[in-house]
CSV table of C-alpha atoms in Angstrom, one decimal:
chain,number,residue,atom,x,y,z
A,1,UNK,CA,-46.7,-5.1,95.1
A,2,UNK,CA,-44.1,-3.5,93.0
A,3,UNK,CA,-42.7,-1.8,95.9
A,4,UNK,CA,-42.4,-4.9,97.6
A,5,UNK,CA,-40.1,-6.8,94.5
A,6,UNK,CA,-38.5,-3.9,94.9
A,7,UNK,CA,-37.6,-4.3,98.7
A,8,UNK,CA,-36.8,-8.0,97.8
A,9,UNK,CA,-34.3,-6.4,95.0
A,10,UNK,CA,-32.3,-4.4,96.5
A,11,UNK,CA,-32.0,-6.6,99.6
A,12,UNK,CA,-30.7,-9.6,97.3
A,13,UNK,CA,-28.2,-6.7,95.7
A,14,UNK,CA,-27.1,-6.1,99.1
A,15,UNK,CA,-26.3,-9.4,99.8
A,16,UNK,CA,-24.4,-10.1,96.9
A,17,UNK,CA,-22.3,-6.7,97.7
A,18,UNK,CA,-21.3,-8.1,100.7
A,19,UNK,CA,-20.0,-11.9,99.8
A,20,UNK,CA,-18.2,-10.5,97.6
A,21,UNK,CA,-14.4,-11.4,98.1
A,22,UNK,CA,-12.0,-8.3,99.9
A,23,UNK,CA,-9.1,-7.8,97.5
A,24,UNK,CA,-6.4,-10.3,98.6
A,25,UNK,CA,-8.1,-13.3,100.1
A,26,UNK,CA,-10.3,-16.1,99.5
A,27,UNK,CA,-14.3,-15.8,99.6
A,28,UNK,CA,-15.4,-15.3,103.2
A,29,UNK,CA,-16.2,-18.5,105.3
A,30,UNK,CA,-14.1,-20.7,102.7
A,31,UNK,CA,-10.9,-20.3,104.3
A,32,UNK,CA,-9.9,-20.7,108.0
A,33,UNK,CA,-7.4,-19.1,109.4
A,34,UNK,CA,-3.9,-20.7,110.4
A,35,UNK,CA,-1.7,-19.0,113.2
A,36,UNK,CA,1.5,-19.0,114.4
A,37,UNK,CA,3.2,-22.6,115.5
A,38,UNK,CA,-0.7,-24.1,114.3
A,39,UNK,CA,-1.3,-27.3,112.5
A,40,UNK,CA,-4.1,-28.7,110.7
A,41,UNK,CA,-5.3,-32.1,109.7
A,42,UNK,CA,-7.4,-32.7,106.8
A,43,UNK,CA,-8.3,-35.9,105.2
A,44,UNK,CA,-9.0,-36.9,101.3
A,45,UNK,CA,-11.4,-39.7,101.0
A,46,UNK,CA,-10.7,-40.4,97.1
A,47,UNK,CA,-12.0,-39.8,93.7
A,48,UNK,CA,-15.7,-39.5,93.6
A,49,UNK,CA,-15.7,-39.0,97.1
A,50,UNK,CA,-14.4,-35.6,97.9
A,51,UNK,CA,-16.4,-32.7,99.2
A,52,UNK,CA,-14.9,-29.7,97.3
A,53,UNK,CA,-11.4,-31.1,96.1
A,54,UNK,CA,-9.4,-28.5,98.1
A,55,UNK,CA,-8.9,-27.6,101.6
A,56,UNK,CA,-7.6,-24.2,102.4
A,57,UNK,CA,-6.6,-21.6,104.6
A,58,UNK,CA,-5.4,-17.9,105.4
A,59,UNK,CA,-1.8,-17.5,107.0
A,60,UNK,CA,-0.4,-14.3,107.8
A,61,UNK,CA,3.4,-12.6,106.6
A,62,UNK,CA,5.5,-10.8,109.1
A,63,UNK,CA,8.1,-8.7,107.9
A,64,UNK,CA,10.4,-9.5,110.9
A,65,UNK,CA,10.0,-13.0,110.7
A,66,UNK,CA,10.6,-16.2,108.3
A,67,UNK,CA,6.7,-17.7,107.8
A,68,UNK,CA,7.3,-21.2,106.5
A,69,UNK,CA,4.5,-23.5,105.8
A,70,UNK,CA,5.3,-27.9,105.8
A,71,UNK,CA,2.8,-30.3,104.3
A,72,UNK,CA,3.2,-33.3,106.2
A,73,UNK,CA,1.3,-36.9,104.1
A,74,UNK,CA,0.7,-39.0,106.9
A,75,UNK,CA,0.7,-41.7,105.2
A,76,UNK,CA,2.9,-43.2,101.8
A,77,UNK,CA,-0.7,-43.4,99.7
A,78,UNK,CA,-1.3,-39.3,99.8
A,79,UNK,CA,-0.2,-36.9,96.7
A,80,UNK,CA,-1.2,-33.3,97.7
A,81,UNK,CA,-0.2,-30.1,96.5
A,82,UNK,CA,-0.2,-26.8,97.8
A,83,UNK,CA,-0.7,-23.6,96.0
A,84,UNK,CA,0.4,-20.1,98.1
A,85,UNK,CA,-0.8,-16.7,96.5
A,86,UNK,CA,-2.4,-13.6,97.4
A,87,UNK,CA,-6.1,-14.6,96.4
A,88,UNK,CA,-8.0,-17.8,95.6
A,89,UNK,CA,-10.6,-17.8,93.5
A,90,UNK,CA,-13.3,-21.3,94.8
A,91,UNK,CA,-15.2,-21.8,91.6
A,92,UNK,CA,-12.6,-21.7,88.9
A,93,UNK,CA,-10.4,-23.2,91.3
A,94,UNK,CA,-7.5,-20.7,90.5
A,95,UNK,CA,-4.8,-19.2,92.6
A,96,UNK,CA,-3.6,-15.5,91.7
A,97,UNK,CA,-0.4,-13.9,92.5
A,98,UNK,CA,1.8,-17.2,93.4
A,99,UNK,CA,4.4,-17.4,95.4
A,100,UNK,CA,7.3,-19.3,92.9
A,101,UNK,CA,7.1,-22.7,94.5
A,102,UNK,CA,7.7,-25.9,93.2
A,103,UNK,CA,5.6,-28.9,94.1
A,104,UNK,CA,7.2,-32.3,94.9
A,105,UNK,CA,6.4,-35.3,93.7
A,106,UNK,CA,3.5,-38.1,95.0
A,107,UNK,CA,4.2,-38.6,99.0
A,108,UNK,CA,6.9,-36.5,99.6
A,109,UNK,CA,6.5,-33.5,102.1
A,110,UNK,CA,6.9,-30.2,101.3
A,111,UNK,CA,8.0,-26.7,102.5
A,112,UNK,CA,7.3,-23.3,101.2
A,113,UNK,CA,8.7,-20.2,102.2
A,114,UNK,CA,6.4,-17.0,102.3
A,115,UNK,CA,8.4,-13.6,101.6
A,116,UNK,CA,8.5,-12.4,104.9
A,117,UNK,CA,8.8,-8.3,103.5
A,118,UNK,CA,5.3,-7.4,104.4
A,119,UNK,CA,1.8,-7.9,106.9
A,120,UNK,CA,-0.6,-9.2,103.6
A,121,UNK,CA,-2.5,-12.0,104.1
A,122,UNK,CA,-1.8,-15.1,101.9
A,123,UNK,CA,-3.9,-17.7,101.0
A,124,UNK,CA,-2.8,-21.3,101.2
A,125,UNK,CA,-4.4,-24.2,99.1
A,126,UNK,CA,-4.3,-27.9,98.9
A,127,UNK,CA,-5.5,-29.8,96.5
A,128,UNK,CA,-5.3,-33.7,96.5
A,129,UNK,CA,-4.2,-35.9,93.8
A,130,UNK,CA,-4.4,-39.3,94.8
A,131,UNK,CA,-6.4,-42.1,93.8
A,132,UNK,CA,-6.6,-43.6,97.3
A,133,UNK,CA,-8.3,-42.3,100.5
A,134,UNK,CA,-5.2,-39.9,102.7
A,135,UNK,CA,-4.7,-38.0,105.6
A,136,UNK,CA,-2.2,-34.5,105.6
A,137,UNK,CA,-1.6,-31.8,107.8
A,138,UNK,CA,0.0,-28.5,107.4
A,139,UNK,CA,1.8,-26.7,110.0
A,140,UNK,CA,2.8,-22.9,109.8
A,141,UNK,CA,5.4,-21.3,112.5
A,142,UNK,CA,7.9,-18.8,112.0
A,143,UNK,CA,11.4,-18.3,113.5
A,144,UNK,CA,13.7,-15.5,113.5
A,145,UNK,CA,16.6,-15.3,110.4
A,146,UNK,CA,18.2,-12.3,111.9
A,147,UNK,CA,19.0,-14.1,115.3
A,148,UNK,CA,20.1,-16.7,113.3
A,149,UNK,CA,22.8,-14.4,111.1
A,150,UNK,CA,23.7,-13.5,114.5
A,151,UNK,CA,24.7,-16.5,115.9
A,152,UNK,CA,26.4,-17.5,113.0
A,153,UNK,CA,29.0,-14.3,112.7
A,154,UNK,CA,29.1,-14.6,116.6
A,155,UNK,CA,30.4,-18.4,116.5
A,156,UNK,CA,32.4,-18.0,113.6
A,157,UNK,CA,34.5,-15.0,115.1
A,158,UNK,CA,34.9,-17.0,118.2
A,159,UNK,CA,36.3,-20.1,116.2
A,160,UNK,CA,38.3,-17.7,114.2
A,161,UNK,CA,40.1,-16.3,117.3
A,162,UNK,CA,40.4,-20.0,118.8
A,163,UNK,CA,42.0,-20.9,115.7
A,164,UNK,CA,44.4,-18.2,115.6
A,165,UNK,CA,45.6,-18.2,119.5
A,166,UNK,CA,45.8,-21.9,120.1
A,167,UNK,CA,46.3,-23.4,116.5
A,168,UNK,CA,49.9,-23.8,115.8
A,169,UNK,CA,51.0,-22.5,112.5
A,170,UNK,CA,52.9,-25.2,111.3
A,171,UNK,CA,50.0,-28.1,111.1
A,172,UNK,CA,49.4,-29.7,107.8
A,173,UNK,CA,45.7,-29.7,106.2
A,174,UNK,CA,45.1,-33.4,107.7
A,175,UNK,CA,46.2,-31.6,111.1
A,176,UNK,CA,44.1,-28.5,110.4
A,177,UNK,CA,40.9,-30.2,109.9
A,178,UNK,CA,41.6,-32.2,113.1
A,179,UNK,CA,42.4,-29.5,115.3
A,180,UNK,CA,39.2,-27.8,113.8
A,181,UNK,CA,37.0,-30.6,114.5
A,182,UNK,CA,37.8,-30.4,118.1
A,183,UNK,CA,36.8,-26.9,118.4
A,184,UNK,CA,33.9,-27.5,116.7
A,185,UNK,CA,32.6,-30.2,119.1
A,186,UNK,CA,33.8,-28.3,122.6
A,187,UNK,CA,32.1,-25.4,121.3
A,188,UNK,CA,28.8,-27.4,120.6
A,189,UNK,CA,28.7,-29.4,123.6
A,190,UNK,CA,29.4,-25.4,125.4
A,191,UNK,CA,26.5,-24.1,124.1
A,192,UNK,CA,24.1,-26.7,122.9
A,193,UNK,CA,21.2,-28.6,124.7
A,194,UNK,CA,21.1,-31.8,123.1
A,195,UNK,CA,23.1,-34.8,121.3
A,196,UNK,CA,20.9,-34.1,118.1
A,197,UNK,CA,21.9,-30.2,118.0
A,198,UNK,CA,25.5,-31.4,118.7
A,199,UNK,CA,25.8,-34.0,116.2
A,200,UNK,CA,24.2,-31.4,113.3
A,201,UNK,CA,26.7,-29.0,114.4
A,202,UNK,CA,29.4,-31.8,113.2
A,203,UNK,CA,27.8,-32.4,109.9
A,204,UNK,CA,27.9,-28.3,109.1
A,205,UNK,CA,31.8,-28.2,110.2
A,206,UNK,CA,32.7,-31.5,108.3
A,207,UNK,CA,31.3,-30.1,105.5
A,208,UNK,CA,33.6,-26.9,106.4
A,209,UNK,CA,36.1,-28.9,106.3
A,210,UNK,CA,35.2,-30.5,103.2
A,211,UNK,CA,34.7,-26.7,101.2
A,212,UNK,CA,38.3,-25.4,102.7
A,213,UNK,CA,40.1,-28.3,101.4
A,214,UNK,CA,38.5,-27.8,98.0
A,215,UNK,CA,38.6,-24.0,97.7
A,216,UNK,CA,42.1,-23.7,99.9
A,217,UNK,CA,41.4,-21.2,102.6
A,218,UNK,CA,39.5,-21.5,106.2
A,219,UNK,CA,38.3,-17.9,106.2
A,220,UNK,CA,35.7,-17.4,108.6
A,221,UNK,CA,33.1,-16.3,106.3
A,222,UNK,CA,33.3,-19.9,104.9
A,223,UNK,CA,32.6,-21.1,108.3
A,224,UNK,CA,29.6,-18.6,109.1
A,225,UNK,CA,28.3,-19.2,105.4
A,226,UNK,CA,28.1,-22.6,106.1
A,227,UNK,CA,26.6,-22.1,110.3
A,228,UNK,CA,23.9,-19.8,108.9
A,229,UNK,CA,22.8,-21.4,105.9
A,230,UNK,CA,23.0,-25.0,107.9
A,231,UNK,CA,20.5,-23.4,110.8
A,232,UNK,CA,18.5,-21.5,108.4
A,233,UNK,CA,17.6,-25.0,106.9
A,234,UNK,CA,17.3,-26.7,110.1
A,235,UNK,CA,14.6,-24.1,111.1
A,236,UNK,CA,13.1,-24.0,108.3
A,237,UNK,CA,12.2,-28.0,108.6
A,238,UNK,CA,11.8,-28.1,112.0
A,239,UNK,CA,8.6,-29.9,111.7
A,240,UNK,CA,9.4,-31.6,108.2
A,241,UNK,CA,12.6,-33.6,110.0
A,242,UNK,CA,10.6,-34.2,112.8
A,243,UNK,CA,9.4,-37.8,112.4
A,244,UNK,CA,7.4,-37.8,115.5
A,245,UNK,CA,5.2,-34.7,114.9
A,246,UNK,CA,2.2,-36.6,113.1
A,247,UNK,CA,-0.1,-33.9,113.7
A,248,UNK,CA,-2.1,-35.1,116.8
């Protein structure tokens, strides 16, 4: 008989050996696992009613690429936020190791960043706030920031030679941005597939224009400063700008 409590024991030790949490992740079986270009739905159903007041998940870094993960409220009565560290703790609730992240306010979606300097494993939590019944989603894709550095220097050389073969030197600045404007859009309409990519490519070089006329030159590292950062942004959101990508 004491042999067999014995047995029991050391089997119930065993067990609680192995649910214990890995370093660097939540408990096993809490948190799914969200891949590349992936979205999830999840729905609150309100104070009182709520299974376990957070959903979460596990989403992967990739040193070569930009991870970026958008909560999406699908509707204007949701307040969720989202908590991004290395570990996540279910019964207190807590998230360890956060990635510096600021949460908006009530409805508004939100975009987080993940370092992008390593493989580790990250966990992702959302925890609602509202006090009406919502639906979310969150969405996790990467894109490439070194192709887009590329494209930037490559189109702002090219622009930089247009502008010194074919732009005459004795234009005023009214003239300038003119003349500038024009290459901007026959470049775009080149080398773009759509009116949408076209007419974001006229918002970065007006606001071109706008930083030469302040700061007095239209050196080409303005113009790629302004290319890359304007496409790293426009990646980054892809799905939070997208007003038709509702998660279904």
């Amino acid at each position: 008989m004491k042999g067999f409590k014995l047995a029991k024991l050391l089997i119930a030790s065993l067990t609680l050996l192995v649910s214990i949490p890995r370093p660097g992740i939540a408990a096993p079986n809490i948190c799914g696992d969200l891949g590349d270009n992936r979205y999830t739905n999840f729905r609150d159903n309100g104070p009182g009613k709520r299974n376990r007041g957070y959903v979460c998940f596990v989403v992967k870094d990739n040193p070569n690429l930009k991870g970026v993960l958008t909560l999406k409220h699908l509707n204007n009565r949701g307040n969720w936020d989202i908590l991004v560290g290395t570990s996540f703790d279910p019964t207190s609730l807590k998230v360890h190791n956060l990635i510096n992240y600021q949460n908006n306010r009530g409805s508004v979606d939100e975009l987080v960043w993940l370092p992008g300097n390593s493989h580790k494993e990250y966990v992702v939590v959302a925890f609602p706030n509202s006090n009406t019944p919502s639906n979310a989603c969150l969405v996790f894709h990467r894109f490439n920031n070194n192709e887009i550095i590329g494209q930037a220097l490559v189109e702002a050389l090219i622009k930089e030679g247009i502008r010194n073969i074919f732009r005459p030197n004795n234009l005023n600045q009214k003239d300038k941005a003119q003349f500038d404007r024009s290459v901007s859009v026959g470049f775009s309409i080149l080398t773009r597939n759509n009116l949408a990519d076209i007419g974001y490519d006229a918002v970065l070089n007006e606001i071109n224009i706008q930083l030469t006329n302040l700061f007095g030159t239209d050196s080409w590292l303005l113009d790629f400063g302004v290319s890359y950062f304007g496409n790293y942004i426009k990646e980054s959101g892809k799905f939070l700008f997208d007003k038709n990508m509702r998660c279904s």
